[in-house]
PDB file of C-alpha atoms in Angstrom:
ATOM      1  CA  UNK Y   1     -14.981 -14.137   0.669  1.00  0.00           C
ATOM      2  CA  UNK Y   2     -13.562 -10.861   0.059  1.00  0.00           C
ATOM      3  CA  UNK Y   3     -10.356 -11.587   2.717  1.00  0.00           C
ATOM      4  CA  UNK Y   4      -9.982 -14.369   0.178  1.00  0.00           C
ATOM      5  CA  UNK Y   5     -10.021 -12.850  -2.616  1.00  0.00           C
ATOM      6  CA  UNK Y   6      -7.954  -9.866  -1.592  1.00  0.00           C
ATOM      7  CA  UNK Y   7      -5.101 -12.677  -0.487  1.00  0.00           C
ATOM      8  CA  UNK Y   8      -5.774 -14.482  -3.991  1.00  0.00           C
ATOM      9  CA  UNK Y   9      -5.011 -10.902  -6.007  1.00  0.00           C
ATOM     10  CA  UNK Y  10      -2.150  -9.826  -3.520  1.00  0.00           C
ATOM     11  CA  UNK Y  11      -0.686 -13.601  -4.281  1.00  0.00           C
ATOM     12  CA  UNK Y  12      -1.008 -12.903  -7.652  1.00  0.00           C
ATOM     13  CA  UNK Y  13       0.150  -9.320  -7.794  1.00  0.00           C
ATOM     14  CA  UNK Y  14       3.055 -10.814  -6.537  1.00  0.00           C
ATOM     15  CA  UNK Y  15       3.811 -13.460  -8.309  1.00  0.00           C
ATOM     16  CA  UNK Y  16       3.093 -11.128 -11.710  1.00  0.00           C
ATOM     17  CA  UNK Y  17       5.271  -8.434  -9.642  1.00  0.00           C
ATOM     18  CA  UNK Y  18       8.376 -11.229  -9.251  1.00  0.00           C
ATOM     19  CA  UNK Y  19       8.046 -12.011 -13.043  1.00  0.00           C
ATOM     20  CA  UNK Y  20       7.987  -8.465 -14.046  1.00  0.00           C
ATOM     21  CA  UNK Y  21      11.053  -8.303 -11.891  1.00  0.00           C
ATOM     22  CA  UNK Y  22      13.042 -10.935 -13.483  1.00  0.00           C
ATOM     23  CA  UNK Y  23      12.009  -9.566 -16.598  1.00  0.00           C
ATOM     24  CA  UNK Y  24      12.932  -6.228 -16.272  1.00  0.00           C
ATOM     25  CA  UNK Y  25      16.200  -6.521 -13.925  1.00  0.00           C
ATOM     26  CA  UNK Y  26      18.453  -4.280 -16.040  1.00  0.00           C
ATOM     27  CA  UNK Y  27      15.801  -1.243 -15.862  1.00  0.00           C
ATOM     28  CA  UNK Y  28      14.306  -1.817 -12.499  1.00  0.00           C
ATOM     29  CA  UNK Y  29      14.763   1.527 -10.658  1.00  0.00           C
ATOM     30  CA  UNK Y  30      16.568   1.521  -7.643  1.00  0.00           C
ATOM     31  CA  UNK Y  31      16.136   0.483  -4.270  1.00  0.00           C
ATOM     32  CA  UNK Y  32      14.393   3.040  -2.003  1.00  0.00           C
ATOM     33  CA  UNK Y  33      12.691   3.586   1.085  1.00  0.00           C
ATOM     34  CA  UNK Y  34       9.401   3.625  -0.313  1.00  0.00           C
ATOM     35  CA  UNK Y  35       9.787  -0.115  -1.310  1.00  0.00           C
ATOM     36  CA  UNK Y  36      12.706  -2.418  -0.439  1.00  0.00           C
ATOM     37  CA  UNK Y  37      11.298  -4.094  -3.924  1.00  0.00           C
ATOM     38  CA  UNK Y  38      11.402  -2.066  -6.601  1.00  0.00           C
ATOM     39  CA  UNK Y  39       9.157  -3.021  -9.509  1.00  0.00           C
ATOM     40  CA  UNK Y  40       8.402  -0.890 -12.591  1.00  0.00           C
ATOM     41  CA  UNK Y  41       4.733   0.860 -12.335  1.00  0.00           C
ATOM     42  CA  UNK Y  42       2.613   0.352 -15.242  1.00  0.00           C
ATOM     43  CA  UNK Y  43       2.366   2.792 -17.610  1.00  0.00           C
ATOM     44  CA  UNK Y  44       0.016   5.405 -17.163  1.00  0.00           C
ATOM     45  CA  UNK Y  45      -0.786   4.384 -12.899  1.00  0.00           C
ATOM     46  CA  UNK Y  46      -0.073   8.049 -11.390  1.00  0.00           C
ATOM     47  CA  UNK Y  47      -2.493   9.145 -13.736  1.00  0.00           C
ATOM     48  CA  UNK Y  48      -5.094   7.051 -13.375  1.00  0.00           C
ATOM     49  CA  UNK Y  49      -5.196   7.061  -9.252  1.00  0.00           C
ATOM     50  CA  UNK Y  50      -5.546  11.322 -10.171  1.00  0.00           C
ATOM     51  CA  UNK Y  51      -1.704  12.274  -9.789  1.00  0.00           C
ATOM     52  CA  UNK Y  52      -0.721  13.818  -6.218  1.00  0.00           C
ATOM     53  CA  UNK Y  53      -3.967  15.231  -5.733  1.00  0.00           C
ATOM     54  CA  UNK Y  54      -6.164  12.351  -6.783  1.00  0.00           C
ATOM     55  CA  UNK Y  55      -3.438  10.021  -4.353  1.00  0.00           C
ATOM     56  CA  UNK Y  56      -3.899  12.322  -1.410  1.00  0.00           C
ATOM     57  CA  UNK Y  57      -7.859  12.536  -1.486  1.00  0.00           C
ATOM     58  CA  UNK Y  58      -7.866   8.658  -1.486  1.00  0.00           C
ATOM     59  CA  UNK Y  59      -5.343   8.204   1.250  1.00  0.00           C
ATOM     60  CA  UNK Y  60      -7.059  10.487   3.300  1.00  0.00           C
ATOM     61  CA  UNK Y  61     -10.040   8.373   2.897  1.00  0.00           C
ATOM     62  CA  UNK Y  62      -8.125   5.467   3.461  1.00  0.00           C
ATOM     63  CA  UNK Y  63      -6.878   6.605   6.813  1.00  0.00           C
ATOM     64  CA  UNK Y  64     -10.270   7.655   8.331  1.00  0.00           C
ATOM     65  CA  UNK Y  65     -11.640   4.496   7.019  1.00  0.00           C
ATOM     66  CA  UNK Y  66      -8.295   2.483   8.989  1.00  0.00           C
ATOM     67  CA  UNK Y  67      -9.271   4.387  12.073  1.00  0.00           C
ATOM     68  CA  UNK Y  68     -12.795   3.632  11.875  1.00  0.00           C
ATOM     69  CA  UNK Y  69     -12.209   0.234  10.993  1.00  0.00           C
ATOM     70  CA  UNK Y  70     -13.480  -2.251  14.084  1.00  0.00           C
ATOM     71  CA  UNK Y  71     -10.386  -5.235  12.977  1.00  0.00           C
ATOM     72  CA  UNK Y  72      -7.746  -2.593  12.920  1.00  0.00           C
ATOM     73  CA  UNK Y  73      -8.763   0.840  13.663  1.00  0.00           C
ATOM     74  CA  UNK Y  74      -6.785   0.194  17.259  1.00  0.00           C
ATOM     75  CA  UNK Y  75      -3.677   0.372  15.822  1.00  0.00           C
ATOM     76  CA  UNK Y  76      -4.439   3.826  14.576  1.00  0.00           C
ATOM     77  CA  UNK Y  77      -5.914   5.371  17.259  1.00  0.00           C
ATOM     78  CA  UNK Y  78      -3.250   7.675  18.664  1.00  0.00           C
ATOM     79  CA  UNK Y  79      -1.763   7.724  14.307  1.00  0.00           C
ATOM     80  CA  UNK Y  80      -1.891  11.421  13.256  1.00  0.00           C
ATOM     81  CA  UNK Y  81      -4.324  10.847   9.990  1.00  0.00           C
ATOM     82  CA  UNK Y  82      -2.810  14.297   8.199  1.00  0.00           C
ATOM     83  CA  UNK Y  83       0.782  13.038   8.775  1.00  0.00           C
ATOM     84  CA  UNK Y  84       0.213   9.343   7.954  1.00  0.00           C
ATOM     85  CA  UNK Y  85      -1.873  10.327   4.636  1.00  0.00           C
ATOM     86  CA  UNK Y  86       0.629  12.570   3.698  1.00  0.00           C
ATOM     87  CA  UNK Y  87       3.358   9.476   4.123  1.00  0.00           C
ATOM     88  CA  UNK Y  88       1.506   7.498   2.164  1.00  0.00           C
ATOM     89  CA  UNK Y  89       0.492   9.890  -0.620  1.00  0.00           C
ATOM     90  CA  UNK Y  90       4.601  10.073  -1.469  1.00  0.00           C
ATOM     91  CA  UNK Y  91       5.387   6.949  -0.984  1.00  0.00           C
ATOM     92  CA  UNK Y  92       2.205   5.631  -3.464  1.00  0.00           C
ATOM     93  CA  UNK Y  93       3.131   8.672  -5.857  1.00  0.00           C
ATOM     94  CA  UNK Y  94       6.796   7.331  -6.027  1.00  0.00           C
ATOM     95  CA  UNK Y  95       5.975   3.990  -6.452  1.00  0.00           C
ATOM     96  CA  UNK Y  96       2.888   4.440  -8.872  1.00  0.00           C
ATOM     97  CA  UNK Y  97       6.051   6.652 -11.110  1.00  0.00           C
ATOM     98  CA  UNK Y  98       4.814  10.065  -9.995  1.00  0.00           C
ATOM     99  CA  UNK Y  99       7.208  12.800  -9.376  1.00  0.00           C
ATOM    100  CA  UNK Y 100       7.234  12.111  -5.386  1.00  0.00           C
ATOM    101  CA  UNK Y 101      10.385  11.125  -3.717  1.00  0.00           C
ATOM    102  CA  UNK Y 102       9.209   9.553  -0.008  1.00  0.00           C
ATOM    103  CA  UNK Y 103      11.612  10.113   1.949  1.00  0.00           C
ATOM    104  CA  UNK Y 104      10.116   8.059   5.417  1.00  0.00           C
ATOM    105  CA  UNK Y 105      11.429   4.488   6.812  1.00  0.00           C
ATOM    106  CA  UNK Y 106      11.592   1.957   5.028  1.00  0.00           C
ATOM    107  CA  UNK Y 107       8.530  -0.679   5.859  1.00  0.00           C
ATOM    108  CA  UNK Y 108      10.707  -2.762   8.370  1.00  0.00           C
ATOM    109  CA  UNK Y 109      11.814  -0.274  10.211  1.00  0.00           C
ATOM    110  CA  UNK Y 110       8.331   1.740  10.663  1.00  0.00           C
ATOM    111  CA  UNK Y 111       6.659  -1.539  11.439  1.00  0.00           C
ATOM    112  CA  UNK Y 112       9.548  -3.127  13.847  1.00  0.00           C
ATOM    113  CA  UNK Y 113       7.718  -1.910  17.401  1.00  0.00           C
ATOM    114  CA  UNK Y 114       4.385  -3.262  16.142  1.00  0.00           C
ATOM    115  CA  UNK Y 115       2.086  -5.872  16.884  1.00  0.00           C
ATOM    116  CA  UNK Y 116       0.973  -6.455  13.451  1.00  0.00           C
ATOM    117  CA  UNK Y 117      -0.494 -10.173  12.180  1.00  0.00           C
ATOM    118  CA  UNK Y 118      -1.294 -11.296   8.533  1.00  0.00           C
ATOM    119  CA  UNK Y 119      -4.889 -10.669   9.673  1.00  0.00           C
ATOM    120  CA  UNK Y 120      -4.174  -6.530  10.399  1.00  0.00           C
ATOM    121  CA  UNK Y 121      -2.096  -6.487   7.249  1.00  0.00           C
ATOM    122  CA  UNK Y 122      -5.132  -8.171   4.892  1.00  0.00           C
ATOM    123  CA  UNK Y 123      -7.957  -6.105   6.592  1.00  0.00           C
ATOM    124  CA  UNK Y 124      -5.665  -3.449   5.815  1.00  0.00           C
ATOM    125  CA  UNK Y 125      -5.661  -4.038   2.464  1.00  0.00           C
ATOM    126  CA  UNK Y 126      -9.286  -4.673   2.430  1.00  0.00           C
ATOM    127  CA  UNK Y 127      -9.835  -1.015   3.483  1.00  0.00           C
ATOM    128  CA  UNK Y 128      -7.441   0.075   0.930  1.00  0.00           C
ATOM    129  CA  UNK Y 129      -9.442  -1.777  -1.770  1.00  0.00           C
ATOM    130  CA  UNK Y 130     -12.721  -0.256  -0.436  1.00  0.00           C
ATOM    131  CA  UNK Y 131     -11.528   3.220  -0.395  1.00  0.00           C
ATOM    132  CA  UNK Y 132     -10.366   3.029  -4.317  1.00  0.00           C
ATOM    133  CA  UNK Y 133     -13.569   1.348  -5.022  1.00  0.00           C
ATOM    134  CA  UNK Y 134     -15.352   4.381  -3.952  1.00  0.00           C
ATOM    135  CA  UNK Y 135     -12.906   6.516  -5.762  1.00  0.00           C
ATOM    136  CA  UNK Y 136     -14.271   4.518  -8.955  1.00  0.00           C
ATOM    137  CA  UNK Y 137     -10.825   3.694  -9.672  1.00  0.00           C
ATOM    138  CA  UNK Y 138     -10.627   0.429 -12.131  1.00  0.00           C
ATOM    139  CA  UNK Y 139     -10.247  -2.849 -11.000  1.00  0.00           C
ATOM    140  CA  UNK Y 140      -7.153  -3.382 -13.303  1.00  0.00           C
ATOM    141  CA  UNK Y 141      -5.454  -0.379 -11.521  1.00  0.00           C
ATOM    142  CA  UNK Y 142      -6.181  -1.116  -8.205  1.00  0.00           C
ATOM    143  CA  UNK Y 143      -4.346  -4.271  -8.727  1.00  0.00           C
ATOM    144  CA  UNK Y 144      -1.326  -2.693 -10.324  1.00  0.00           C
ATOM    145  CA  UNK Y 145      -0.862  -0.396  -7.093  1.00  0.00           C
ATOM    146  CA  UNK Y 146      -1.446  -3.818  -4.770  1.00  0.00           C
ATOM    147  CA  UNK Y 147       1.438  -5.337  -7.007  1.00  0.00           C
ATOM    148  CA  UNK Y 148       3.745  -2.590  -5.913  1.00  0.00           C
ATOM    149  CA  UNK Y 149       2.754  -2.810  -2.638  1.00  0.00           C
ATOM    150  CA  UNK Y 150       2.146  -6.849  -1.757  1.00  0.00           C
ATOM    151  CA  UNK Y 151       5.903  -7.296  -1.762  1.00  0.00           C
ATOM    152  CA  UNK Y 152       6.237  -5.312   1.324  1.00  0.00           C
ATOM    153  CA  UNK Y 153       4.352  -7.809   2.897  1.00  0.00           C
ATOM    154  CA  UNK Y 154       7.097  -9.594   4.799  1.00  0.00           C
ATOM    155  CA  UNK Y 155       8.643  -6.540   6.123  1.00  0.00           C
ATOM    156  CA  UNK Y 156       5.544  -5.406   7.700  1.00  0.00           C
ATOM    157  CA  UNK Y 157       4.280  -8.531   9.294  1.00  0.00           C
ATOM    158  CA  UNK Y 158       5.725  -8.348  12.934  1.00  0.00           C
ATOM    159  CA  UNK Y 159       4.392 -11.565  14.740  1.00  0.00           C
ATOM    160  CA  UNK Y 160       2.902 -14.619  12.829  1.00  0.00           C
TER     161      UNK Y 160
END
């Protein structure tokens, strides 16, 4: 039930994502590495996932969670956790409209050697949604952040 409804809010993050897109084409801000889809953050996200430091205490929770994690934790095992949280702590504080600038591969290129299936990408996200659950971060916001992210969906996604 709660793969399910992870893949309903991820469909519908993206969906909202696409029409915020078309909405906002003129002001969109520009392609980066951090996201080959660029969508506007909602007002106010940075702050409410704690800024840098608040982003970096959750993804290092997130990555000890991935690498304990029985559906996925394999494809972490020989991941540095310091390096990869610190990856993803930019790349969320750029895309959530902090002051970050990632400056890693973009998605398809950092995913192109892997073995990764739609089942490893939504267990992923299930660990992402537990760790921000026991950050007590709202509901609301956690789905803003999956809207930013679900379009990176296809570039991550190596075998079907």
């Amino acid at each position: 039930m709660k793969t399910l409804m992870a893949s309903i809010a991820l469909t519908c993050s993206a969906l909202a994502a696409g029409t915020c897109l078309a909405q906002t084409a003129a002001t969109r801000p520009a392609p980066s590495d951090a996201s080959a889809y660029p969508v506007a953050p909602a007002p106010g996200l940075y702050q409410a996932f704690g800024e840098q430091q608040g982003l970096r205490t959750l993804m290092d929770d997130f990555v000890k969670r991935l690498k304990a994690d029985t559906r996925i934790g394999d494809q972490f095992r020989d991941t540095n956790a310091d390096a990869l949280a610190q990856s993803l702590t930019l790349q969320l504080c750029q895309l959530s409209g902090g002051p970050c600038t990632y400056k890693g591969p973009d998605m398809k290129t950092a995913h192109r050697n892997m073995d990764i299936t739609k089942a490893h990408f939504n267990a992923l996200v299930e660990v992402l949604q537990d760790a921000m659950n026991a950050r007590g971060i709202p509901f609301t916001r956690q789905n803003q952040m999956l809207a930013l992210l679900a379009p990176m969906y296809r570039d991550t996604i190596t075998r079907p």
